Each structure stands twice: as C-alpha cells, then as structure tokens.
mmCIF file of N, CA and C in Angstrom:
data_model
loop_
_atom_site.group_PDB
_atom_site.id
_atom_site.type_symbol
_atom_site.label_atom_id
_atom_site.label_comp_id
_atom_site.label_asym_id
_atom_site.label_seq_id
_atom_site.Cartn_x
_atom_site.Cartn_y
_atom_site.Cartn_z
ATOM 1 N N UNK A 1155 0.830 -1.169 0.000
ATOM 2 C CA UNK A 1155 0.000 0.000 0.000
ATOM 3 C C UNK A 1155 0.881 1.240 0.000
ATOM 4 N N UNK A 1156 0.433 2.197 -0.768
ATOM 5 C CA UNK A 1156 1.210 3.410 -0.935
ATOM 6 C C UNK A 1156 0.906 4.380 0.209
ATOM 7 N N UNK A 1157 1.949 4.936 0.773
ATOM 8 C CA UNK A 1157 1.792 5.886 1.871
ATOM 9 C C UNK A 1157 1.538 7.280 1.316
ATOM 10 N N UNK A 1158 0.580 7.966 1.884
ATOM 11 C CA UNK A 1158 0.210 9.293 1.419
ATOM 12 C C UNK A 1158 1.061 10.339 2.129
ATOM 13 N N UNK A 1159 1.675 11.240 1.345
ATOM 14 C CA UNK A 1159 2.491 12.300 1.931
ATOM 15 C C UNK A 1159 1.660 13.563 2.061
ATOM 16 N N UNK A 1160 1.975 14.317 3.083
ATOM 17 C CA UNK A 1160 1.245 15.583 3.303
ATOM 18 C C UNK A 1160 2.087 16.736 2.808
ATOM 19 N N UNK A 1161 1.433 17.657 2.233
ATOM 20 C CA UNK A 1161 2.108 18.860 1.749
ATOM 21 C C UNK A 1161 2.481 19.723 2.953
ATOM 22 N N UNK A 1162 3.571 20.473 2.856
ATOM 23 C CA UNK A 1162 4.078 21.275 3.981
ATOM 24 C C UNK A 1162 3.090 22.350 4.396
ATOM 25 N N UNK A 1163 2.390 22.946 3.440
ATOM 26 C CA UNK A 1163 1.455 24.018 3.810
ATOM 27 C C UNK A 1163 0.270 23.473 4.581
ATOM 28 N N UNK A 1164 -0.092 22.208 4.383
ATOM 29 C CA UNK A 1164 -1.221 21.644 5.117
ATOM 30 C C UNK A 1164 -0.867 21.423 6.584
ATOM 31 N N UNK A 1165 0.379 21.136 6.840
ATOM 32 C CA UNK A 1165 0.749 20.952 8.240
ATOM 33 C C UNK A 1165 0.986 22.298 8.935
ATOM 34 N N UNK A 1166 1.398 23.343 8.179
ATOM 35 C CA UNK A 1166 1.622 24.651 8.777
ATOM 36 C C UNK A 1166 0.332 25.455 8.897
ATOM 37 N N UNK A 1167 -0.528 25.322 7.903
ATOM 38 C CA UNK A 1167 -1.787 26.072 7.887
ATOM 39 C C UNK A 1167 -2.953 25.097 7.830
ATOM 40 N N UNK A 1168 -3.341 24.558 8.971
ATOM 41 C CA UNK A 1168 -4.372 23.515 8.955
ATOM 42 C C UNK A 1168 -5.747 24.035 8.567
ATOM 43 N N UNK A 1169 -5.988 25.336 8.701
ATOM 44 C CA UNK A 1169 -7.315 25.837 8.347
ATOM 45 C C UNK A 1169 -7.525 25.882 6.841
ATOM 46 N N UNK A 1170 -6.472 25.652 6.067
ATOM 47 C CA UNK A 1170 -6.615 25.628 4.620
ATOM 48 C C UNK A 1170 -6.955 24.236 4.088
ATOM 49 N N UNK A 1171 -6.955 23.244 4.939
ATOM 50 C CA UNK A 1171 -7.242 21.880 4.483
ATOM 51 C C UNK A 1171 -8.708 21.761 4.120
ATOM 52 N N UNK A 1172 -8.997 20.960 3.159
ATOM 53 C CA UNK A 1172 -10.380 20.737 2.742
ATOM 54 C C UNK A 1172 -10.931 19.539 3.491
ATOM 55 N N UNK A 1173 -12.134 19.706 3.930
ATOM 56 C CA UNK A 1173 -12.788 18.606 4.636
ATOM 57 C C UNK A 1173 -13.794 17.954 3.706
ATOM 58 N N UNK A 1174 -13.827 16.670 3.753
ATOM 59 C CA UNK A 1174 -14.803 15.941 2.934
ATOM 60 C C UNK A 1174 -16.127 15.949 3.666
ATOM 61 N N UNK A 1175 -17.188 16.250 2.947
ATOM 62 C CA UNK A 1175 -18.497 16.239 3.623
ATOM 63 C C UNK A 1175 -18.880 14.810 4.035
ATOM 64 N N UNK A 1176 -19.526 14.737 5.168
ATOM 65 C CA UNK A 1176 -19.978 13.434 5.663
ATOM 66 C C UNK A 1176 -21.206 13.001 4.869
ATOM 67 N N UNK A 1177 -21.435 11.726 4.751
ATOM 68 C CA UNK A 1177 -22.639 11.269 4.062
ATOM 69 C C UNK A 1177 -23.881 11.797 4.761
ATOM 70 N N UNK A 1178 -24.922 12.088 4.021
ATOM 71 C CA UNK A 1178 -26.139 12.695 4.545
ATOM 72 C C UNK A 1178 -26.792 11.855 5.624
ATOM 73 N N UNK A 1179 -26.669 10.548 5.550
ATOM 74 C CA UNK A 1179 -27.316 9.684 6.542
ATOM 75 C C UNK A 1179 -26.611 9.750 7.890
ATOM 76 N N UNK A 1180 -25.313 10.081 7.895
ATOM 77 C CA UNK A 1180 -24.542 10.076 9.137
ATOM 78 C C UNK A 1180 -24.569 11.415 9.859
ATOM 79 N N UNK A 1181 -25.192 12.448 9.275
ATOM 80 C CA UNK A 1181 -25.179 13.783 9.860
ATOM 81 C C UNK A 1181 -26.245 13.880 10.938
ATOM 82 N N UNK A 1182 -25.812 14.256 12.151
ATOM 83 C CA UNK A 1182 -26.741 14.455 13.267
ATOM 84 C C UNK A 1182 -27.040 15.945 13.374
ATOM 85 N N UNK A 1183 -28.111 16.334 14.068
ATOM 86 C CA UNK A 1183 -28.468 17.756 14.135
ATOM 87 C C UNK A 1183 -27.352 18.651 14.679
ATOM 88 N N UNK A 1184 -26.627 18.225 15.673
ATOM 89 C CA UNK A 1184 -25.561 19.071 16.208
ATOM 90 C C UNK A 1184 -24.448 19.239 15.177
ATOM 91 N N UNK A 1185 -24.213 18.233 14.384
ATOM 92 C CA UNK A 1185 -23.211 18.336 13.336
ATOM 93 C C UNK A 1185 -23.677 19.292 12.254
ATOM 94 N N UNK A 1186 -24.967 19.309 11.989
ATOM 95 C CA UNK A 1186 -25.495 20.274 11.007
ATOM 96 C C UNK A 1186 -25.259 21.714 11.485
ATOM 97 N N UNK A 1187 -25.473 21.952 12.761
ATOM 98 C CA UNK A 1187 -25.261 23.299 13.307
ATOM 99 C C UNK A 1187 -23.790 23.668 13.206
ATOM 100 N N UNK A 1188 -22.930 22.719 13.568
ATOM 101 C CA UNK A 1188 -21.499 22.993 13.485
ATOM 102 C C UNK A 1188 -21.058 23.198 12.042
ATOM 103 N N UNK A 1189 -21.636 22.443 11.126
ATOM 104 C CA UNK A 1189 -21.265 22.629 9.722
ATOM 105 C C UNK A 1189 -21.799 23.952 9.194
ATOM 106 N N UNK A 1190 -22.936 24.411 9.717
ATOM 107 C CA UNK A 1190 -23.457 25.713 9.305
ATOM 108 C C UNK A 1190 -22.559 26.826 9.819
ATOM 109 N N UNK A 1191 -21.999 26.630 11.022
ATOM 110 C CA UNK A 1191 -21.087 27.626 11.571
ATOM 111 C C UNK A 1191 -19.729 27.587 10.894
ATOM 112 N N UNK A 1192 -19.391 26.498 10.283
ATOM 113 C CA UNK A 1192 -18.127 26.376 9.572
ATOM 114 C C UNK A 1192 -18.360 26.821 8.141
ATOM 115 N N UNK A 1193 -18.110 28.065 7.872
ATOM 116 C CA UNK A 1193 -18.420 28.673 6.586
ATOM 117 C C UNK A 1193 -17.220 28.606 5.675
ATOM 118 N N UNK A 1194 -17.319 27.811 4.639
ATOM 119 C CA UNK A 1194 -16.260 27.720 3.645
ATOM 120 C C UNK A 1194 -14.947 27.276 4.230
ATOM 121 N N UNK A 1195 -14.955 26.397 5.188
ATOM 122 C CA UNK A 1195 -13.727 25.933 5.787
ATOM 123 C C UNK A 1195 -13.239 26.829 6.907
ATOM 124 N N UNK A 1196 -13.937 27.886 7.184
ATOM 125 C CA UNK A 1196 -13.541 28.798 8.258
ATOM 126 C C UNK A 1196 -14.575 28.711 9.372
ATOM 127 N N UNK A 1197 -14.114 28.762 10.572
ATOM 128 C CA UNK A 1197 -15.036 28.647 11.697
ATOM 129 C C UNK A 1197 -15.653 30.003 12.003
ATOM 130 N N UNK A 1198 -16.725 29.979 12.766
ATOM 131 C CA UNK A 1198 -17.395 31.216 13.160
ATOM 132 C C UNK A 1198 -16.467 32.060 14.028
ATOM 133 N N UNK A 1199 -15.635 31.416 14.814
ATOM 134 C CA UNK A 1199 -14.679 32.143 15.659
ATOM 135 C C UNK A 1199 -13.702 32.937 14.798
ATOM 136 N N UNK A 1200 -13.207 32.309 13.736
ATOM 137 C CA UNK A 1200 -12.287 32.990 12.833
ATOM 138 C C UNK A 1200 -12.969 34.180 12.170
ATOM 139 N N UNK A 1201 -14.217 33.981 11.761
ATOM 140 C CA UNK A 1201 -14.955 35.090 11.137
ATOM 141 C C UNK A 1201 -15.236 36.204 12.151
ATOM 142 N N UNK A 1202 -15.524 35.837 13.385
ATOM 143 C CA UNK A 1202 -15.771 36.856 14.413
ATOM 144 C C UNK A 1202 -14.498 37.658 14.678
ATOM 145 N N UNK A 1203 -13.368 36.974 14.741
ATOM 146 C CA UNK A 1203 -12.093 37.672 14.940
ATOM 147 C C UNK A 1203 -11.820 38.601 13.763
ATOM 148 N N UNK A 1204 -12.083 38.130 12.550
ATOM 149 C CA UNK A 1204 -11.870 38.970 11.369
ATOM 150 C C UNK A 1204 -12.786 40.189 11.403
ATOM 151 N N UNK A 1205 -14.052 39.996 11.808
ATOM 152 C CA UNK A 1205 -14.987 41.119 11.893
ATOM 153 C C UNK A 1205 -14.518 42.121 12.937
ATOM 154 N N UNK A 1206 -14.056 41.621 14.090
ATOM 155 C CA UNK A 1206 -13.556 42.525 15.123
ATOM 156 C C UNK A 1206 -12.332 43.293 14.643
ATOM 157 N N UNK A 1207 -11.474 42.625 13.906
ATOM 158 C CA UNK A 1207 -10.291 43.305 13.372
ATOM 159 C C UNK A 1207 -10.692 44.388 12.368
ATOM 160 N N UNK A 1208 -11.689 44.098 11.532
ATOM 161 C CA UNK A 1208 -12.155 45.114 10.578
ATOM 162 C C UNK A 1208 -12.768 46.309 11.296
ATOM 163 N N UNK A 1209 -13.532 46.033 12.345
ATOM 164 C CA UNK A 1209 -14.113 47.130 13.123
ATOM 165 C C UNK A 1209 -13.007 47.956 13.777
ATOM 166 N N UNK A 1210 -12.018 47.277 14.332
ATOM 167 C CA UNK A 1210 -10.898 47.969 14.966
ATOM 168 C C UNK A 1210 -10.131 48.814 13.957
ATOM 169 N N UNK A 1211 -9.892 48.271 12.778
ATOM 170 C CA UNK A 1211 -9.197 49.028 11.725
ATOM 171 C C UNK A 1211 -10.032 50.230 11.305
ATOM 172 N N UNK A 1212 -11.354 50.044 11.204
ATOM 173 C CA UNK A 1212 -12.232 51.166 10.870
ATOM 174 C C UNK A 1212 -12.169 52.260 11.917
ATOM 175 N N UNK A 1213 -12.144 51.866 13.193
ATOM 176 C CA UNK A 1213 -12.034 52.861 14.267
ATOM 177 C C UNK A 1213 -10.695 53.586 14.215
ATOM 178 N N UNK A 1214 -9.632 52.855 13.916
ATOM 179 C CA UNK A 1214 -8.318 53.491 13.801
ATOM 180 C C UNK A 1214 -8.290 54.497 12.653
ATOM 181 N N UNK A 1215 -8.886 54.132 11.531
ATOM 182 C CA UNK A 1215 -8.918 55.051 10.383
ATOM 183 C C UNK A 1215 -9.733 56.287 10.729
ATOM 184 N N UNK A 1216 -10.889 56.078 11.386
ATOM 185 C CA UNK A 1216 -11.724 57.217 11.781
ATOM 186 C C UNK A 1216 -10.968 58.134 12.738
ATOM 187 N N UNK A 1217 -10.273 57.540 13.697
ATOM 188 C CA UNK A 1217 -9.489 58.335 14.645
ATOM 189 C C UNK A 1217 -8.377 59.093 13.930
ATOM 190 N N UNK A 1218 -7.720 58.447 12.983
ATOM 191 C CA UNK A 1218 -6.641 59.095 12.236
ATOM 192 C C UNK A 1218 -7.167 60.288 11.442
ATOM 193 N N UNK A 1219 -8.305 60.106 10.781
ATOM 194 C CA UNK A 1219 -8.888 61.211 10.006
ATOM 195 C C UNK A 1219 -9.259 62.361 10.936
ATOM 196 N N UNK A 1220 -9.810 62.028 12.112
ATOM 197 C CA UNK A 1220 -10.135 63.076 13.092
ATOM 198 C C UNK A 1220 -8.904 63.831 13.540
ATOM 199 N N UNK A 1221 -7.814 63.116 13.766
ATOM 200 C CA UNK A 1221 -6.565 63.760 14.180
ATOM 201 C C UNK A 1221 -6.021 64.671 13.078
ATOM 202 N N UNK A 1222 -6.138 64.227 11.825
ATOM 203 C CA UNK A 1222 -5.662 65.047 10.705
ATOM 204 C C UNK A 1222 -6.484 66.326 10.609
ATOM 205 N N UNK A 1223 -7.806 66.211 10.757
ATOM 206 C CA UNK A 1223 -8.662 67.402 10.699
ATOM 207 C C UNK A 1223 -8.368 68.353 11.865
ATOM 208 N N UNK A 1224 -8.189 67.791 13.047
ATOM 209 C CA UNK A 1224 -7.863 68.635 14.203
ATOM 210 C C UNK A 1224 -6.509 69.314 13.999
ATOM 211 N N UNK A 1225 -5.564 68.619 13.443
ATOM 212 C CA UNK A 1225 -4.253 69.205 13.172
ATOM 213 C C UNK A 1225 -4.375 70.359 12.184
ATOM 214 N N UNK A 1226 -5.213 70.205 11.165
ATOM 215 C CA UNK A 1226 -5.414 71.293 10.197
ATOM 216 C C UNK A 1226 -6.050 72.510 10.877
ATOM 217 N N UNK A 1227 -7.041 72.263 11.746
ATOM 218 C CA UNK A 1227 -7.668 73.384 12.462
ATOM 219 C C UNK A 1227 -6.659 74.086 13.365
ATOM 220 N N UNK A 1228 -5.848 73.318 14.073
ATOM 221 C CA UNK A 1228 -4.850 73.924 14.956
ATOM 222 C C UNK A 1228 -3.799 74.700 14.167
ATOM 223 N N UNK A 1229 -3.442 74.199 12.999
ATOM 224 C CA UNK A 1229 -2.468 74.906 12.157
ATOM 225 C C UNK A 1229 -3.041 76.242 11.682
ATOM 226 N N UNK A 1230 -4.330 76.253 11.310
ATOM 227 C CA UNK A 1230 -4.965 77.504 10.893
ATOM 228 C C UNK A 1230 -5.026 78.487 12.061
ATOM 229 N N UNK A 1231 -5.347 77.987 13.244
ATOM 230 C CA UNK A 1231 -5.386 78.851 14.429
ATOM 231 C C UNK A 1231 -4.003 79.408 14.736
ATOM 232 N N UNK A 1232 -2.985 78.567 14.599
ATOM 233 C CA UNK A 1232 -1.613 79.023 14.843
ATOM 234 C C UNK A 1232 -1.228 80.128 13.871
ATOM 235 N N UNK A 1233 -1.602 79.978 12.600
ATOM 236 C CA UNK A 1233 -1.277 81.004 11.605
ATOM 237 C C UNK A 1233 -1.991 82.318 11.938
ATOM 238 N N UNK A 1234 -3.266 82.230 12.362
ATOM 239 C CA UNK A 1234 -4.003 83.441 12.743
ATOM 240 C C UNK A 1234 -3.337 84.124 13.942
ATOM 241 N N UNK A 1235 -2.945 83.329 14.926
ATOM 242 C CA UNK A 1235 -2.317 83.908 16.118
ATOM 243 C C UNK A 1235 -0.959 84.516 15.795
ATOM 244 N N UNK A 1236 -0.212 83.901 14.891
ATOM 245 C CA UNK A 1236 1.070 84.494 14.490
ATOM 246 C C UNK A 1236 0.857 85.834 13.791
ATOM 247 N N UNK A 1237 -0.182 85.930 12.961
ATOM 248 C CA UNK A 1237 -0.483 87.201 12.298
ATOM 249 C C UNK A 1237 -0.883 88.253 13.334
ATOM 250 N N UNK A 1238 -1.657 87.846 14.331
ATOM 251 C CA UNK A 1238 -2.066 88.780 15.382
ATOM 252 C C UNK A 1238 -0.853 89.253 16.194
ATOM 253 N N UNK A 1239 0.061 88.340 16.498
ATOM 254 C CA UNK A 1239 1.275 88.708 17.240
ATOM 255 C C UNK A 1239 2.111 89.688 16.427
ATOM 256 N N UNK A 1240 2.213 89.455 15.107
ATOM 257 C CA UNK A 1240 2.983 90.378 14.262
ATOM 258 C C UNK A 1240 2.343 91.767 14.257
ATOM 259 N N UNK A 1241 1.007 91.831 14.202
ATOM 260 C CA UNK A 1241 0.319 93.130 14.231
ATOM 261 C C UNK A 1241 0.535 93.826 15.570
ATOM 262 N N UNK A 1242 0.475 93.080 16.661
ATOM 263 C CA UNK A 1242 0.678 93.674 17.989
ATOM 264 C C UNK A 1242 2.112 94.172 18.129
ATOM 265 N N UNK A 1243 3.067 93.417 17.598
ATOM 266 C CA UNK A 1243 4.467 93.871 17.663
ATOM 267 C C UNK A 1243 4.666 95.148 16.857
ATOM 268 N N UNK A 1244 4.029 95.253 15.702
ATOM 269 C CA UNK A 1244 4.142 96.477 14.899
ATOM 270 C C UNK A 1244 3.532 97.659 15.645
ATOM 271 N N UNK A 1245 2.391 97.433 16.294
ATOM 272 C CA UNK A 1245 1.770 98.498 17.097
ATOM 273 C C UNK A 1245 2.683 98.892 18.252
ATOM 274 N N UNK A 1246 3.310 97.916 18.884
ATOM 275 C CA UNK A 1246 4.248 98.195 19.978
ATOM 276 C C UNK A 1246 5.407 99.064 19.513
ATOM 277 N N UNK A 1247 5.962 98.739 18.350
ATOM 278 C CA UNK A 1247 7.078 99.526 17.820
ATOM 279 C C UNK A 1247 6.624 100.963 17.566
ATOM 280 N N UNK A 1248 5.409 101.121 17.009
ATOM 281 C CA UNK A 1248 4.897 102.475 16.751
ATOM 282 C C UNK A 1248 4.700 103.238 18.060
ATOM 283 N N UNK A 1249 4.161 102.562 19.064
ATOM 284 C CA UNK A 1249 3.931 103.222 20.360
ATOM 285 C C UNK A 1249 5.265 103.578 21.023
ATOM 286 N N UNK A 1250 6.236 102.697 20.950
ATOM 287 C CA UNK A 1250 7.550 102.995 21.527
ATOM 288 C C UNK A 1250 8.195 104.187 20.825
ATOM 289 N N UNK A 1251 8.001 104.284 19.511
ATOM 290 C CA UNK A 1251 8.519 105.445 18.780
ATOM 291 C C UNK A 1251 7.846 106.731 19.223
ATOM 292 N N UNK A 1252 6.509 106.666 19.411
ATOM 293 C CA UNK A 1252 5.781 107.855 19.858
ATOM 294 C C UNK A 1252 6.200 108.254 21.269
ATOM 295 N N UNK A 1253 6.411 107.291 22.141
ATOM 296 C CA UNK A 1253 6.849 107.583 23.508
ATOM 297 C C UNK A 1253 8.240 108.208 23.478
ATOM 298 N N UNK A 1254 9.110 107.666 22.652
ATOM 299 C CA UNK A 1254 10.462 108.235 22.534
ATOM 300 C C UNK A 1254 10.423 109.666 22.042
ATOM 301 N N UNK A 1255 9.518 109.953 21.093
ATOM 302 C CA UNK A 1255 9.413 111.319 20.587
ATOM 303 C C UNK A 1255 8.857 112.256 21.650
ATOM 304 N N UNK A 1256 7.854 111.824 22.411
ATOM 305 C CA UNK A 1256 7.266 112.708 23.430
ATOM 306 C C UNK A 1256 8.227 112.969 24.582
ATOM 307 N N UNK A 1257 9.198 112.086 24.763
ATOM 308 C CA UNK A 1257 10.191 112.325 25.817
ATOM 309 C C UNK A 1257 11.373 113.152 25.336
ATOM 310 N N UNK A 1258 11.376 113.524 24.061
ATOM 311 C CA UNK A 1258 12.514 114.283 23.523
ATOM 312 C C UNK A 1258 12.331 115.783 23.765
ATOM 313 N N UNK A 1259 13.447 116.525 23.673
ATOM 314 C CA UNK A 1259 13.422 117.978 23.852
ATOM 315 C C UNK A 1259 12.688 118.659 22.709
ATOM 316 N N UNK A 1260 12.738 118.081 21.538
ATOM 317 C CA UNK A 1260 12.062 118.675 20.376
ATOM 318 C C UNK A 1260 10.560 118.743 20.618
ATOM 319 N N UNK A 1261 9.976 117.669 21.158
ATOM 320 C CA UNK A 1261 8.545 117.638 21.422
ATOM 321 C C UNK A 1261 8.174 118.648 22.507
ATOM 322 N N UNK A 1262 8.993 118.704 23.556
ATOM 323 C CA UNK A 1262 8.707 119.644 24.650
ATOM 324 C C UNK A 1262 8.732 121.079 24.128
ATOM 325 N N UNK A 1263 9.702 121.412 23.309
ATOM 326 C CA UNK A 1263 9.775 122.761 22.757
ATOM 327 C C UNK A 1263 8.589 123.058 21.851
ATOM 328 N N UNK A 1264 8.206 122.093 21.041
ATOM 329 C CA UNK A 1264 7.074 122.311 20.136
ATOM 330 C C UNK A 1264 5.796 122.566 20.928
ATOM 331 N N UNK A 1265 5.550 121.795 21.970
ATOM 332 C CA UNK A 1265 4.342 121.987 22.785
ATOM 333 C C UNK A 1265 4.405 123.346 23.475
ATOM 334 N N UNK A 1266 5.572 123.720 23.977
ATOM 335 C CA UNK A 1266 5.699 125.012 24.671
ATOM 336 C C UNK A 1266 5.421 126.162 23.712
ATOM 337 N N UNK A 1267 5.894 126.094 22.488
ATOM 338 C CA UNK A 1267 5.689 127.188 21.537
ATOM 339 C C UNK A 1267 4.264 127.202 20.985
ATOM 340 N N UNK A 1268 3.769 126.024 20.555
ATOM 341 C CA UNK A 1268 2.488 125.993 19.845
ATOM 342 C C UNK A 1268 1.288 126.058 20.781
ATOM 343 N N UNK A 1269 1.329 125.317 21.869
ATOM 344 C CA UNK A 1269 0.136 125.229 22.701
ATOM 345 C C UNK A 1269 0.165 126.189 23.893
ATOM 346 N N UNK A 1270 1.357 126.440 24.426
ATOM 347 C CA UNK A 1270 1.427 127.277 25.611
ATOM 348 C C UNK A 1270 1.818 128.722 25.304
ATOM 349 N N UNK A 1271 2.271 128.989 24.108
ATOM 350 C CA UNK A 1271 2.605 130.355 23.710
ATOM 351 C C UNK A 1271 3.927 130.853 24.254
ATOM 352 N N UNK A 1272 4.832 130.006 24.653
ATOM 353 C CA UNK A 1272 6.132 130.439 25.152
ATOM 354 C C UNK A 1272 7.061 130.720 23.981
ATOM 355 N N UNK A 1273 8.109 131.515 24.293
ATOM 356 C CA UNK A 1273 9.121 131.829 23.286
ATOM 357 C C UNK A 1273 10.484 131.756 23.948
ATOM 358 N N UNK A 1274 11.492 131.576 23.145
ATOM 359 C CA UNK A 1274 12.863 131.552 23.655
ATOM 360 C C UNK A 1274 13.367 132.966 23.831
ATOM 361 N N UNK A 1275 14.449 133.060 24.577
ATOM 362 C CA UNK A 1275 15.075 134.369 24.716
ATOM 363 C C UNK A 1275 15.633 134.781 23.380
ATOM 364 N N UNK A 1276 15.374 135.985 23.003
ATOM 365 C CA UNK A 1276 15.889 136.502 21.745
ATOM 366 C C UNK A 1276 14.896 136.349 20.604
ATOM 367 N N UNK A 1277 13.812 135.586 20.807
ATOM 368 C CA UNK A 1277 12.810 135.465 19.753
ATOM 369 C C UNK A 1277 11.941 136.714 19.744
ATOM 370 N N UNK A 1278 11.537 137.085 18.548
ATOM 371 C CA UNK A 1278 10.623 138.215 18.417
ATOM 372 C C UNK A 1278 9.224 137.634 18.336
ATOM 373 N N UNK A 1279 8.389 138.062 19.245
ATOM 374 C CA UNK A 1279 7.026 137.558 19.289
ATOM 375 C C UNK A 1279 6.131 138.543 18.577
ATOM 376 N N UNK A 1280 5.415 138.058 17.631
ATOM 377 C CA UNK A 1280 4.463 138.894 16.896
ATOM 378 C C UNK A 1280 3.073 138.531 17.360
ATOM 379 N N UNK A 1281 2.381 139.523 17.807
ATOM 380 C CA UNK A 1281 1.010 139.300 18.225
ATOM 381 C C UNK A 1281 0.092 139.949 17.200
ATOM 382 N N UNK A 1282 -0.731 139.211 16.593
ATOM 383 C CA UNK A 1282 -1.643 139.788 15.602
ATOM 384 C C UNK A 1282 -2.726 140.591 16.304
ATOM 385 N N UNK A 1283 -3.056 141.719 15.676
ATOM 386 C CA UNK A 1283 -4.124 142.535 16.247
ATOM 387 C C UNK A 1283 -5.428 142.119 15.594
ATOM 388 N N UNK A 1284 -6.351 142.017 16.426
ATOM 389 C CA UNK A 1284 -7.665 141.661 15.899
ATOM 390 C C UNK A 1284 -8.606 142.821 16.170
ATOM 391 N N UNK A 1285 -9.391 143.112 15.216
ATOM 392 C CA UNK A 1285 -10.360 144.188 15.383
ATOM 393 C C UNK A 1285 -11.464 143.691 16.289
ATOM 394 N N UNK A 1286 -11.948 144.590 17.152
ATOM 395 C CA UNK A 1286 -13.036 144.148 18.026
ATOM 396 C C UNK A 1286 -14.250 143.823 17.182
ATOM 397 N N UNK A 1287 -14.964 142.876 17.643
ATOM 398 C CA UNK A 1287 -16.152 142.442 16.915
ATOM 399 C C UNK A 1287 -17.205 143.548 16.996
ATOM 400 N N UNK A 1288 -17.790 143.880 15.867
ATOM 401 C CA UNK A 1288 -18.820 144.948 15.881
ATOM 402 C C UNK A 1288 -20.050 144.487 16.667
ATOM 403 N N UNK A 1289 -20.563 145.428 17.397
ATOM 404 C CA UNK A 1289 -21.746 145.099 18.171
ATOM 405 C C UNK A 1289 -22.945 145.674 17.464
ATOM 406 N N UNK A 1290 -23.973 145.038 17.482
ATOM 407 C CA UNK A 1290 -25.203 145.484 16.820
ATOM 408 C C UNK A 1290 -26.069 146.220 17.815
ATOM 409 N N UNK A 1291 -26.532 147.365 17.404
ATOM 410 C CA UNK A 1291 -27.386 148.134 18.279
ATOM 411 C C UNK A 1291 -28.800 147.576 18.195
ATOM 412 N N UNK A 1292 -29.422 147.625 19.354
ATOM 413 C CA UNK A 1292 -30.799 147.089 19.325
ATOM 414 C C UNK A 1292 -31.824 148.053 18.838
#
C-alpha cells in the first residue's frame, strides 16, 4: 500500500485543508449546526475575529482622520495667532517710537511754543491785532 504524503502548507496552515463532507445519513443535528457555523472551511470564531479586526481598523482610520482634521484646524489657528502677534508687535514699535518722541526735547519745545505760547530768549514775538467784533445796536 502506498503511503500518502502531506504537503508542507497543510501541516503549517491547517485551516486551509479541505474537509470531505460526511454522508447525509450520518449527519446528526448538532453536526449540522457545526457545519453551518463552519463557513467555507472557516469557523465562526475565525470570522468573528476577522470582523472585530475590521471594526478595529475602521475605528483606527476614523481616529486618524479626526486627528488630521484637528491638526489642520490647529495649524490655521496658529497662523491666525502668528499674524495677530505680528500686528501687535508692529503696534508696539509704533507706540515705543511715539513715547520716545514725546520724551525728547524737540517735542517739549514744540508743545511750549504751539500750545502754551512760550518763546525763547531773543525770539521776536508777533502778536496779531484783531479788530473788536462789531456790536449790533438794538
């Protein structure tokens, strides 16, 4: 009698082996249920694990997409805040320049001459004469 050899993949991957169906007369009800659960050579447990893995992969993809969208929103917010910081820095530079000018002698002299009416020694002050406003008789 000839000895049957087994292929290497059948011993390494037993779930790939083909099972011969039992004769119809020998099938008991519990075997029918088990054969119904054994779908195409794969058990219900294997299919359940595969379904759970697909659900897990779907959740990972959904989480990844959410993270990418959140990253885009944060990047846009960062760009807006950087623009705001640049505007505030420009305003600060302008204010510092104005403060420096108001603390200078040139500004003090200008205010004294224009607003307070002071003059330096040796300056000739011209006072314009204004005609008195005519009064109307009643």
